[in-house]
mmCIF file of C-alpha atoms and ligand atoms in Angstrom:
data_model
loop_
_atom_site.group_PDB
_atom_site.id
_atom_site.type_symbol
_atom_site.label_atom_id
_atom_site.label_comp_id
_atom_site.label_asym_id
_atom_site.label_seq_id
_atom_site.Cartn_x
_atom_site.Cartn_y
_atom_site.Cartn_z
ATOM 1 C CA MET A 1 -28.058 -6.985 45.705
ATOM 2 C CA ARG A 2 -27.569 -6.288 42.075
ATOM 3 C CA ALA A 3 -28.613 -8.942 39.422
ATOM 4 C CA GLY A 4 -25.851 -10.447 37.136
ATOM 5 C CA PRO A 5 -25.895 -10.686 33.633
ATOM 6 C CA SER A 6 -29.361 -12.490 32.187
ATOM 7 C CA GLN A 7 -29.064 -15.291 29.676
ATOM 8 C CA GLU A 8 -29.805 -12.935 26.764
ATOM 9 C CA ASP A 9 -26.756 -10.928 27.765
ATOM 10 C CA ILE A 10 -24.306 -13.941 27.855
ATOM 11 C CA ARG A 11 -25.706 -15.106 24.651
ATOM 12 C CA ARG A 12 -25.213 -11.444 23.065
ATOM 13 C CA HIS A 13 -21.655 -11.752 24.415
ATOM 14 C CA ASN A 14 -20.894 -15.188 23.273
ATOM 15 C CA LEU A 15 -22.429 -14.642 19.918
ATOM 16 C CA GLY A 16 -20.310 -11.570 19.672
ATOM 17 C CA ALA A 17 -17.106 -13.384 20.949
ATOM 18 C CA LEU A 18 -17.523 -15.978 18.163
ATOM 19 C CA LEU A 19 -18.037 -13.518 15.406
ATOM 20 C CA ARG A 20 -14.770 -11.924 16.640
ATOM 21 C CA HIS A 21 -12.634 -15.337 16.148
ATOM 22 C CA VAL A 22 -13.956 -15.878 12.545
ATOM 23 C CA HIS A 23 -13.840 -12.329 11.695
ATOM 24 C CA LEU A 24 -10.384 -11.808 12.659
ATOM 25 C CA GLY A 25 -8.745 -15.539 12.961
ATOM 26 C CA GLY A 26 -10.590 -16.819 9.560
ATOM 27 C CA PRO A 27 -11.975 -20.297 9.005
ATOM 28 C CA ILE A 28 -12.283 -22.366 12.176
ATOM 29 C CA SER A 29 -13.442 -25.529 13.279
ATOM 30 C CA ARG A 30 -16.544 -26.164 15.757
ATOM 31 C CA ALA A 31 -14.241 -28.198 17.395
ATOM 32 C CA GLU A 32 -11.458 -25.186 17.664
ATOM 33 C CA LEU A 33 -14.103 -22.915 18.812
ATOM 34 C CA THR A 34 -15.215 -25.021 21.778
ATOM 35 C CA ALA A 35 -11.564 -25.162 22.893
ATOM 36 C CA LYS A 36 -10.917 -21.779 22.632
ATOM 37 C CA MET A 37 -14.010 -20.326 24.070
ATOM 38 C CA GLY A 38 -14.064 -22.730 26.915
ATOM 39 C CA LEU A 39 -17.569 -23.561 26.112
ATOM 40 C CA ASN A 40 -19.343 -26.714 25.662
ATOM 41 C CA ARG A 41 -19.914 -28.411 22.105
ATOM 42 C CA SER A 42 -23.642 -27.927 22.246
ATOM 43 C CA THR A 43 -23.527 -24.141 23.312
ATOM 44 C CA ILE A 44 -21.149 -23.613 20.148
ATOM 45 C CA MET A 45 -23.360 -25.757 17.803
ATOM 46 C CA ALA A 46 -26.514 -23.497 18.690
ATOM 47 C CA LEU A 47 -24.301 -19.918 18.484
ATOM 48 C CA THR A 48 -23.013 -20.962 15.071
ATOM 49 C CA SER A 49 -26.831 -21.891 14.329
ATOM 50 C CA ASP A 50 -27.908 -18.346 15.266
ATOM 51 C CA LEU A 51 -24.933 -16.995 13.303
ATOM 52 C CA THR A 52 -25.557 -19.293 10.113
ATOM 53 C CA ALA A 53 -29.234 -18.124 10.318
ATOM 54 C CA ALA A 54 -28.631 -14.621 10.244
ATOM 55 C CA GLY A 55 -26.380 -14.841 7.096
ATOM 56 C CA LEU A 56 -23.028 -13.894 9.222
ATOM 57 C CA VAL A 57 -21.043 -17.082 8.855
ATOM 58 C CA ARG A 58 -21.588 -20.192 7.075
ATOM 59 C CA GLU A 59 -20.713 -24.132 7.993
ATOM 60 C CA GLU A 60 -19.052 -26.344 5.684
ATOM 61 C CA LEU A 61 -17.455 -29.746 6.110
ATOM 62 C CA PRO A 62 -13.578 -29.274 5.971
ATOM 63 C CA ARG A 63 -11.948 -29.780 2.682
ATOM 64 C CA GLU A 64 -9.518 -32.460 3.666
ATOM 65 C CA THR A 65 -8.951 -33.707 7.290
ATOM 66 C CA GLY A 66 -6.880 -37.052 7.210
ATOM 67 C CA ARG A 67 -8.385 -37.963 10.369
ATOM 68 C CA ALA A 68 -10.810 -40.945 10.999
ATOM 69 C CA GLY A 69 -14.066 -40.285 12.328
ATOM 70 C CA ARG A 70 -16.790 -37.465 11.915
ATOM 71 C CA PRO A 71 -15.059 -34.141 11.059
ATOM 72 C CA SER A 72 -15.966 -30.857 12.800
ATOM 73 C CA LEU A 73 -17.649 -28.355 10.910
ATOM 74 C CA VAL A 74 -15.555 -25.488 9.780
ATOM 75 C CA VAL A 75 -17.151 -22.113 10.614
ATOM 76 C CA ARG A 76 -16.453 -19.559 7.834
ATOM 77 C CA PRO A 77 -17.535 -15.511 7.578
ATOM 78 C CA GLU A 78 -19.635 -14.669 4.859
ATOM 79 C CA SER A 79 -17.031 -12.443 3.456
ATOM 80 C CA SER A 80 -18.626 -11.620 0.106
ATOM 81 C CA ARG A 81 -22.316 -10.912 1.811
ATOM 82 C CA VAL A 82 -21.643 -8.990 4.820
ATOM 83 C CA TYR A 83 -19.508 -5.765 4.436
ATOM 84 C CA VAL A 84 -18.524 -2.218 5.318
ATOM 85 C CA PHE A 85 -17.406 0.701 3.924
ATOM 86 C CA ALA A 86 -14.295 2.147 4.916
ATOM 87 C CA PHE A 87 -12.738 5.631 4.159
ATOM 88 C CA ASP A 88 -9.321 7.449 4.392
ATOM 89 C CA VAL A 89 -9.177 11.206 4.591
ATOM 90 C CA GLY A 90 -5.222 12.035 4.269
ATOM 91 C CA PRO A 91 -3.617 14.984 3.364
ATOM 92 C CA ASP A 92 -2.822 13.615 0.118
ATOM 93 C CA ARG A 93 -5.133 10.969 -0.641
ATOM 94 C CA LEU A 94 -9.005 10.048 -0.630
ATOM 95 C CA ALA A 95 -9.514 6.158 -0.298
ATOM 96 C CA ALA A 96 -12.580 3.968 -0.207
ATOM 97 C CA ALA A 97 -13.052 0.604 0.301
ATOM 98 C CA ARG A 98 -15.641 -2.321 0.726
ATOM 99 C CA VAL A 99 -14.562 -4.627 3.017
ATOM 100 C CA GLY A 100 -15.855 -8.284 3.874
ATOM 101 C CA LEU A 101 -16.796 -9.487 7.097
ATOM 102 C CA GLY A 102 -13.297 -11.174 7.561
ATOM 103 C CA GLY A 103 -11.329 -8.732 6.788
ATOM 104 C CA ALA A 104 -10.694 -8.599 2.905
ATOM 105 C CA ILE A 105 -10.869 -5.558 0.820
ATOM 106 C CA LEU A 106 -13.468 -6.440 -1.662
ATOM 107 C CA ASP A 107 -13.207 -3.400 -3.711
ATOM 108 C CA ARG A 108 -11.673 -0.059 -3.342
ATOM 109 C CA ARG A 109 -11.295 3.500 -4.768
ATOM 110 C CA GLU A 110 -8.544 6.253 -4.461
ATOM 111 C CA THR A 111 -7.799 9.598 -5.661
ATOM 112 C CA SER A 112 -4.900 11.995 -4.773
ATOM 113 C CA ARG A 113 -5.868 15.028 -3.151
ATOM 114 C CA ARG A 114 -4.548 18.600 -3.279
ATOM 115 C CA ARG A 115 -3.241 20.279 0.094
ATOM 116 C CA VAL A 116 -5.810 23.046 0.067
ATOM 117 C CA PRO A 117 -8.302 24.013 3.050
ATOM 118 C CA PHE A 118 -10.798 21.108 3.781
ATOM 119 C CA ASP A 119 -13.676 21.443 1.558
ATOM 120 C CA LEU A 120 -16.645 19.412 3.559
ATOM 121 C CA ASP A 121 -18.869 19.153 0.215
ATOM 122 C CA GLU A 122 -16.682 17.972 -2.108
ATOM 123 C CA LEU A 123 -14.652 15.737 0.269
ATOM 124 C CA ALA A 124 -17.438 13.996 1.456
ATOM 125 C CA GLY A 125 -19.130 13.957 -2.140
ATOM 126 C CA ALA A 126 -16.277 12.148 -3.619
ATOM 127 C CA LEU A 127 -16.132 9.570 -1.040
ATOM 128 C CA ALA A 128 -19.990 9.107 -1.160
ATOM 129 C CA GLY A 129 -19.615 8.883 -4.954
ATOM 130 C CA PHE A 130 -16.837 6.229 -4.762
ATOM 131 C CA ALA A 131 -19.200 4.355 -2.104
ATOM 132 C CA ARG A 132 -22.037 4.238 -4.681
ATOM 133 C CA GLN A 133 -20.080 2.835 -7.506
ATOM 134 C CA MET A 134 -18.750 0.223 -5.662
ATOM 135 C CA ARG A 135 -22.474 -0.445 -4.200
ATOM 136 C CA ARG A 136 -23.620 -0.741 -7.576
ATOM 137 C CA LYS A 137 -21.310 -3.894 -8.423
ATOM 138 C CA THR A 138 -22.600 -5.895 -5.328
ATOM 139 C CA ARG A 139 -25.093 -8.754 -5.630
ATOM 140 C CA ALA A 140 -28.649 -8.189 -4.513
ATOM 141 C CA ASP A 141 -28.251 -10.423 -1.305
ATOM 142 C CA THR A 142 -25.249 -8.325 -0.049
ATOM 143 C CA VAL A 143 -25.726 -6.334 3.131
ATOM 144 C CA CYS A 144 -23.754 -3.186 4.312
ATOM 145 C CA VAL A 145 -23.328 -3.106 7.901
ATOM 146 C CA GLY A 146 -21.478 -0.367 8.787
ATOM 147 C CA ALA A 147 -19.063 2.743 8.085
ATOM 148 C CA ALA A 148 -16.460 4.581 8.983
ATOM 149 C CA ALA A 149 -13.484 6.834 8.235
ATOM 150 C CA ALA A 150 -10.005 7.458 9.228
ATOM 151 C CA VAL A 151 -9.051 10.934 9.373
ATOM 152 C CA SER A 152 -5.635 12.975 9.780
ATOM 153 C CA GLY A 153 -6.823 14.931 12.772
ATOM 154 C CA GLY A 154 -8.298 15.016 16.250
ATOM 155 C CA VAL A 155 -11.705 13.530 16.094
ATOM 156 C CA ARG A 156 -14.547 14.238 18.854
ATOM 157 C CA ARG A 157 -15.553 10.653 19.819
ATOM 158 C CA ASP A 158 -19.586 11.241 20.224
ATOM 159 C CA ASP A 159 -20.090 12.877 16.920
ATOM 160 C CA GLY A 160 -17.225 12.453 14.372
ATOM 161 C CA VAL A 161 -16.689 16.167 14.224
ATOM 162 C CA ILE A 162 -12.626 16.861 13.237
ATOM 163 C CA MET A 163 -11.854 19.009 15.664
ATOM 164 C CA PHE A 164 -8.775 19.878 14.574
ATOM 165 C CA GLY A 165 -6.519 19.049 11.395
ATOM 166 C CA PRO A 166 -3.996 21.346 10.517
ATOM 167 C CA ASN A 167 -2.663 19.142 7.927
ATOM 168 C CA LEU A 168 -5.988 18.632 6.436
ATOM 169 C CA GLY A 169 -6.985 22.262 6.658
ATOM 170 C CA ALA A 170 -10.010 21.274 8.801
ATOM 171 C CA GLU A 171 -11.323 22.785 12.163
ATOM 172 C CA ALA A 172 -14.646 21.762 13.826
ATOM 173 C CA VAL A 173 -15.923 20.049 10.635
ATOM 174 C CA PRO A 174 -18.889 17.837 11.279
ATOM 175 C CA PHE A 175 -17.537 15.132 9.004
ATOM 176 C CA GLY A 176 -19.298 11.953 10.263
ATOM 177 C CA GLU A 177 -22.632 13.467 10.086
ATOM 178 C CA GLU A 178 -22.315 14.989 6.680
ATOM 179 C CA LEU A 179 -20.659 11.441 5.042
ATOM 180 C CA GLY A 180 -23.588 9.529 6.407
ATOM 181 C CA ARG A 181 -26.086 11.827 5.360
ATOM 182 C CA ARG A 182 -24.727 11.466 1.697
ATOM 183 C CA LEU A 183 -23.984 7.798 1.655
ATOM 184 C CA GLY A 184 -27.685 7.543 2.474
ATOM 185 C CA LEU A 185 -27.478 4.150 3.904
ATOM 186 C CA GLY A 186 -29.382 4.834 7.106
ATOM 187 C CA LEU A 187 -26.265 4.251 8.756
ATOM 188 C CA PRO A 188 -24.210 6.474 11.368
ATOM 189 C CA VAL A 189 -20.478 6.768 10.131
ATOM 190 C CA SER A 190 -18.032 6.480 12.747
ATOM 191 C CA VAL A 191 -14.856 8.800 12.758
ATOM 192 C CA GLY A 192 -11.697 8.088 14.211
ATOM 193 C CA ASN A 193 -8.109 9.255 14.008
ATOM 194 C CA ASP A 194 -5.858 7.761 11.413
ATOM 195 C CA ALA A 195 -2.858 6.664 13.460
ATOM 196 C CA ASN A 196 -4.972 5.545 16.278
ATOM 197 C CA LEU A 197 -7.034 2.973 13.759
ATOM 198 C CA ALA A 198 -3.513 2.163 11.904
ATOM 199 C CA ALA A 199 -2.335 0.832 15.462
ATOM 200 C CA LEU A 200 -5.373 -0.798 16.057
ATOM 201 C CA ALA A 201 -5.178 -2.378 12.493
ATOM 202 C CA GLU A 202 -1.714 -3.329 12.804
ATOM 203 C CA HIS A 203 -2.737 -4.730 16.590
ATOM 204 C CA SER A 204 -5.591 -7.155 15.274
ATOM 205 C CA ARG A 205 -4.499 -7.843 11.588
ATOM 206 C CA GLY A 206 -0.619 -6.705 10.952
ATOM 207 C CA VAL A 207 2.708 -7.112 12.351
ATOM 208 C CA ALA A 208 1.637 -6.564 15.967
ATOM 209 C CA VAL A 209 -0.975 -9.338 16.642
ATOM 210 C CA ALA A 210 -0.667 -10.934 19.900
ATOM 211 C CA VAL A 211 1.416 -7.805 21.017
ATOM 212 C CA ARG A 212 -0.367 -6.064 23.858
ATOM 213 C CA ASP A 213 2.019 -3.006 24.248
ATOM 214 C CA LEU A 214 2.668 -1.195 21.177
ATOM 215 C CA ILE A 215 3.314 2.158 19.537
ATOM 216 C CA TYR A 216 2.873 2.918 16.007
ATOM 217 C CA LEU A 217 3.991 6.243 14.833
ATOM 218 C CA HIS A 218 2.218 7.328 11.468
ATOM 219 C CA GLY A 219 4.212 9.935 9.132
ATOM 220 C CA ASP A 220 2.618 11.896 6.614
ATOM 221 C CA VAL A 221 2.940 15.427 6.273
ATOM 222 C CA GLY A 222 3.085 15.290 10.221
ATOM 223 C CA ILE A 223 3.429 12.595 12.451
ATOM 224 C CA GLY A 224 0.424 10.769 14.691
ATOM 225 C CA GLY A 225 0.698 8.257 17.192
ATOM 226 C CA GLY A 226 -1.333 5.409 18.393
ATOM 227 C CA ILE A 227 -0.466 3.912 21.583
ATOM 228 C CA ILE A 228 -1.907 0.870 22.784
ATOM 229 C CA THR A 229 -1.369 -0.439 25.935
ATOM 230 C CA GLY A 230 -2.188 -3.626 27.894
ATOM 231 C CA GLY A 231 -4.209 -4.345 24.661
ATOM 232 C CA HIS A 232 -6.048 -1.136 24.933
ATOM 233 C CA LEU A 233 -5.913 1.978 22.913
ATOM 234 C CA LEU A 234 -4.713 5.119 24.954
ATOM 235 C CA GLY A 235 -7.458 7.493 24.137
ATOM 236 C CA GLY A 236 -7.086 10.256 27.042
ATOM 237 C CA HIS A 237 -9.891 11.853 28.994
ATOM 238 C CA ASP A 238 -11.503 13.405 25.669
ATOM 239 C CA GLY A 239 -10.006 10.773 23.274
ATOM 240 C CA TYR A 240 -7.443 13.062 21.551
ATOM 241 C CA GLY A 241 -4.517 11.254 23.559
ATOM 242 C CA GLY A 242 -1.516 9.868 21.620
ATOM 243 C CA GLU A 243 -0.773 13.137 19.699
ATOM 244 C CA VAL A 244 2.989 12.203 19.718
ATOM 245 C CA GLY A 245 3.902 14.291 16.833
ATOM 246 C CA HIS A 246 3.854 17.363 19.164
ATOM 247 C CA MET A 247 6.435 15.843 22.049
ATOM 248 C CA VAL A 248 8.883 18.668 22.125
ATOM 249 C CA VAL A 249 12.161 17.181 21.168
ATOM 250 C CA ASN A 250 14.210 20.169 20.396
ATOM 251 C CA PRO A 251 13.262 23.408 22.506
ATOM 252 C CA GLY A 252 13.804 26.152 20.317
ATOM 253 C CA GLY A 253 13.937 24.160 17.078
ATOM 254 C CA ARG A 254 12.057 24.137 13.730
ATOM 255 C CA PRO A 255 8.377 25.964 14.010
ATOM 256 C CA CYS A 256 5.472 23.493 13.936
ATOM 257 C CA GLY A 257 2.172 23.758 12.443
ATOM 258 C CA CYS A 258 0.414 23.754 16.127
ATOM 259 C CA GLY A 259 2.176 26.925 16.991
ATOM 260 C CA SER A 260 4.897 25.405 19.046
ATOM 261 C CA ARG A 261 8.660 24.586 18.338
ATOM 262 C CA GLY A 262 10.918 21.960 17.898
ATOM 263 C CA CYS A 263 7.923 19.140 17.992
ATOM 264 C CA LEU A 264 8.893 15.632 16.852
ATOM 265 C CA GLU A 265 6.716 16.284 13.588
ATOM 266 C CA ALA A 266 8.482 19.738 13.154
ATOM 267 C CA GLU A 267 11.907 18.069 13.024
ATOM 268 C CA VAL A 268 11.023 14.632 11.505
ATOM 269 C CA GLY A 269 7.877 15.510 9.305
ATOM 270 C CA GLU A 270 8.144 15.634 5.516
ATOM 271 C CA ARG A 271 9.131 19.134 5.196
ATOM 272 C CA ALA A 272 12.125 18.710 7.804
ATOM 273 C CA LEU A 273 13.558 16.123 5.596
ATOM 274 C CA LEU A 274 13.033 17.264 2.191
ATOM 275 C CA GLU A 275 14.629 20.742 3.315
ATOM 276 C CA ALA A 276 17.583 18.973 4.943
ATOM 277 C CA ALA A 277 18.088 17.080 1.572
ATOM 278 C CA GLY A 278 18.037 20.404 -0.292
ATOM 279 C CA ARG A 279 14.646 19.678 -1.554
ATOM 280 C CA GLY A 280 12.520 22.416 -0.201
ATOM 281 C CA PRO A 281 9.618 24.419 -1.714
ATOM 282 C CA GLY A 282 10.289 25.543 -5.123
ATOM 283 C CA PRO A 283 11.032 24.153 -8.543
ATOM 284 C CA ALA A 284 12.473 20.350 -8.772
ATOM 285 C CA PRO A 285 16.109 20.019 -9.201
ATOM 286 C CA ALA A 286 17.408 19.414 -12.625
ATOM 287 C CA GLY A 287 16.703 16.009 -13.810
ATOM 288 C CA GLU A 288 14.407 15.239 -10.886
ATOM 289 C CA PRO A 289 10.905 14.148 -12.333
ATOM 290 C CA VAL A 290 9.752 13.684 -8.570
ATOM 291 C CA GLY A 291 7.285 16.547 -7.263
ATOM 292 C CA ARG A 292 8.311 18.645 -4.214
ATOM 293 C CA GLN A 293 6.057 17.192 -1.816
ATOM 294 C CA GLY A 294 4.455 14.264 -0.594
ATOM 295 C CA ARG A 295 5.435 10.186 -0.434
ATOM 296 C CA GLU A 296 7.175 10.349 -3.706
ATOM 297 C CA ALA A 297 9.353 13.232 -2.920
ATOM 298 C CA VAL A 298 10.322 11.412 0.439
ATOM 299 C CA ARG A 299 10.754 8.264 -1.133
ATOM 300 C CA ALA A 300 13.115 10.016 -3.604
ATOM 301 C CA VAL A 301 15.754 11.225 -0.782
ATOM 302 C CA VAL A 302 15.500 7.820 0.449
ATOM 303 C CA ASP A 303 16.434 6.301 -2.657
ATOM 304 C CA ALA A 304 19.179 9.100 -3.231
ATOM 305 C CA ALA A 305 20.812 8.261 0.142
ATOM 306 C CA ASP A 306 20.930 4.469 -1.072
ATOM 307 C CA ARG A 307 22.467 5.863 -4.268
ATOM 308 C CA GLY A 308 25.267 7.185 -2.060
ATOM 309 C CA ASP A 309 23.784 10.930 -2.298
ATOM 310 C CA ILE A 310 25.800 12.409 0.690
ATOM 311 C CA VAL A 311 22.967 15.357 0.891
ATOM 312 C CA ALA A 312 20.398 12.832 1.222
ATOM 313 C CA GLN A 313 22.405 10.723 3.618
ATOM 314 C CA GLU A 314 22.948 13.610 5.978
ATOM 315 C CA ALA A 315 19.303 14.650 5.886
ATOM 316 C CA LEU A 316 18.355 11.093 7.041
ATOM 317 C CA LYS A 317 20.834 11.164 9.542
ATOM 318 C CA ARG A 318 19.435 14.407 10.833
ATOM 319 C CA VAL A 319 15.649 13.331 11.056
ATOM 320 C CA GLY A 320 16.755 9.572 12.509
ATOM 321 C CA ASP A 321 18.564 11.653 15.223
ATOM 322 C CA TRP A 322 15.161 13.326 16.197
ATOM 323 C CA LEU A 323 12.921 10.439 15.469
ATOM 324 C CA GLY A 324 15.088 8.308 17.475
ATOM 325 C CA LEU A 325 15.338 10.874 20.282
ATOM 326 C CA GLY A 326 11.439 10.785 20.434
ATOM 327 C CA VAL A 327 10.959 7.009 20.262
ATOM 328 C CA ALA A 328 13.274 6.680 23.392
ATOM 329 C CA ASN A 329 11.106 9.054 25.185
ATOM 330 C CA LEU A 330 8.297 7.134 24.194
ATOM 331 C CA VAL A 331 9.857 3.946 25.398
ATOM 332 C CA ASN A 332 11.033 4.942 28.756
ATOM 333 C CA ILE A 333 7.329 6.285 29.139
ATOM 334 C CA PHE A 334 5.365 3.162 28.138
ATOM 335 C CA ASN A 335 7.529 0.279 27.785
ATOM 336 C CA PRO A 336 6.150 -0.992 24.470
ATOM 337 C CA GLU A 337 7.091 -4.473 23.207
ATOM 338 C CA MET A 338 7.057 -2.984 19.717
ATOM 339 C CA VAL A 339 7.323 0.332 17.569
ATOM 340 C CA ILE A 340 5.880 0.206 14.450
ATOM 341 C CA PHE A 341 6.938 2.922 11.526
ATOM 342 C CA GLY A 342 3.975 3.567 9.176
ATOM 343 C CA GLY A 343 3.133 5.878 6.375
ATOM 344 C CA MET A 344 6.306 7.650 5.356
ATOM 345 C CA LEU A 345 7.722 7.007 8.392
ATOM 346 C CA ARG A 346 8.488 3.424 6.965
ATOM 347 C CA GLU A 347 10.665 4.602 4.649
ATOM 348 C CA VAL A 348 12.229 7.131 7.005
ATOM 349 C CA TYR A 349 12.898 4.434 9.363
ATOM 350 C CA LEU A 350 14.662 2.262 6.831
ATOM 351 C CA GLY A 351 16.930 4.806 5.553
ATOM 352 C CA SER A 352 17.870 5.944 9.349
ATOM 353 C CA ALA A 353 17.523 2.815 11.222
ATOM 354 C CA ALA A 354 21.361 3.390 12.529
ATOM 355 C CA GLN A 355 20.499 6.723 13.906
ATOM 356 C CA VAL A 356 17.184 5.679 15.837
ATOM 357 C CA ARG A 357 19.024 2.511 17.416
ATOM 358 C CA SER A 358 21.901 5.000 18.457
ATOM 359 C CA ARG A 359 19.322 7.184 19.812
ATOM 360 C CA LEU A 360 17.540 4.679 21.892
ATOM 361 C CA ALA A 361 21.041 3.187 22.960
ATOM 362 C CA THR A 362 21.995 6.314 24.708
ATOM 363 C CA HIS A 363 18.549 7.836 25.897
ATOM 364 C CA ALA A 364 16.359 4.724 26.583
ATOM 365 C CA MET A 365 16.588 2.786 29.938
ATOM 366 C CA GLY A 366 18.311 -0.570 29.546
ATOM 367 C CA PRO A 367 15.668 -2.868 30.543
ATOM 368 C CA GLN A 368 12.678 -0.906 28.114
ATOM 369 C CA ARG A 369 15.305 -1.164 25.493
ATOM 370 C CA GLU A 370 16.445 -4.850 25.741
ATOM 371 C CA ARG A 371 13.391 -6.883 24.197
ATOM 372 C CA LEU A 372 12.053 -3.947 22.311
ATOM 373 C CA ARG A 373 11.041 -4.475 18.737
ATOM 374 C CA LEU A 374 11.156 -1.774 16.510
ATOM 375 C CA ARG A 375 9.314 -3.080 12.944
ATOM 376 C CA THR A 376 7.467 -1.333 9.846
ATOM 377 C CA SER A 377 4.028 -1.496 9.141
ATOM 378 C CA ALA A 378 2.871 -4.900 7.735
ATOM 379 C CA LEU A 379 -0.391 -3.115 6.404
ATOM 380 C CA ALA A 380 1.610 -0.365 4.995
ATOM 381 C CA ASP A 381 -0.525 2.090 2.908
ATOM 382 C CA ASP A 382 -3.690 0.055 3.703
ATOM 383 C CA ALA A 383 -3.376 0.183 7.786
ATOM 384 C CA THR A 384 -5.750 3.502 8.050
ATOM 385 C CA LEU A 385 -8.413 1.816 5.766
ATOM 386 C CA VAL A 386 -8.490 -1.538 7.780
ATOM 387 C CA GLY A 387 -8.313 0.166 11.068
ATOM 388 C CA ALA A 388 -11.510 2.119 9.619
ATOM 389 C CA ALA A 389 -12.717 -1.138 8.578
ATOM 390 C CA GLU A 390 -12.580 -2.570 12.017
ATOM 391 C CA LEU A 391 -14.010 0.336 13.802
ATOM 392 C CA ALA A 392 -17.040 -0.108 11.488
ATOM 393 C CA PHE A 393 -17.364 -3.725 12.431
ATOM 394 C CA ALA A 394 -17.023 -3.065 15.991
ATOM 395 C CA HIS A 395 -20.698 -2.574 16.394
ATOM 396 C CA VAL A 396 -21.607 -5.967 14.787
ATOM 397 C CA LEU A 397 -18.927 -7.811 16.884
ATOM 398 C CA ALA A 398 -20.710 -6.321 19.751
ATOM 399 C CA ASP A 399 -24.084 -7.485 19.059
ATOM 400 C CA PRO A 400 -24.645 -9.212 15.936
ATOM 401 C CA LEU A 401 -28.075 -10.457 15.691
ATOM 402 C CA GLU A 402 -29.417 -6.701 16.752
ATOM 403 C CA VAL A 403 -27.328 -5.018 14.277
ATOM 404 C CA LEU A 404 -28.252 -7.459 11.363
ATOM 405 C CA ALA A 405 -31.685 -7.397 12.005
ATOM 406 C CA ARG A 406 -31.740 -3.435 12.287
ATOM 407 C CA VAL A 407 -29.695 -3.346 8.790
ATOM 408 C CA THR A 408 -31.754 -5.846 6.912
ATOM 409 C CA GLY A 409 -35.280 -5.063 8.763
HETATM 410 ZN ZN1 ZN B 501 3.624 20.618 17.373
#
């Protein structure tokens, strides 16, 4: 006969669950925790005492109860004391943030990145430099409990190696290990795919809280995806699942960076839109201050379409058509409650929503389509960073006291 979980296992699980409530939901009274967690009052009191002693939460009297009787203490995350470092490596930017328990971004640094092959020394050096700058500004009693990075590419789960990242110019790069070494915090750096992490961020803190089935589409140079089904991220056998950008929507269509043709990313990505709008590589059109690539260039096409520029409108229509076809396929397969457009796809979707809806009406099956909600990312350009922070906090939420003892020991 197999032994059930020990008292210690149950306590560890409950500590993590309580901390997760406070981390994701913000300040909450002991009475509410008792109701939400289905535990008795003395157990909740013991758990909050342990977390308070570890410096992860603090308990305060509520500011105003308006009720008679003894008020229930409110449990708050120690946001300014306990934090993680979150990093984002995209084709066009490097970002780093110090994120407190509870999810507040306490400090941040950002710089643009040139689209050149991945230089591990330079990138890890720049990000570690940002972290050092932010760390110098912290008080002596603060504690860093984790670090994680979102990267635009496929990441090997076990060791944070970027296996493929055509839009970063990366292949088999030991990024997590090198960034961890340069940070010098004695902490491993978890690494995840940016669209996967942004999907989790929207699910835990963004537009899709309480939505259990969603698809997040992230546009930059290419198109990444994060698929959450039944509340769980779909990773596939090796963790590379969700590469919806390479779903073929137009056989024989535009060549794709992956070597195939007519992938969603080849028909909808930045280059497809800019070329369709007559703004492909080359000098900027007369009177146009905007560069020929990146988010600003995409935004300029959407703005031009809004102002009545027919070429820009046609370009958005064309791209919106392919985007709608891709979304229809995904809706038929996964039956999501919500599809979220993030990164540069926020702008593209807002400029082509009619085409996307029209394709869905034609190609998505009725029952899957009826209750589907199409939304833009609520976390916007912070979605990937917020997702990386959640990845960094994950092990603290799994075993709060053990992790804190290790990092402060
Ligand atoms: Zn492709």
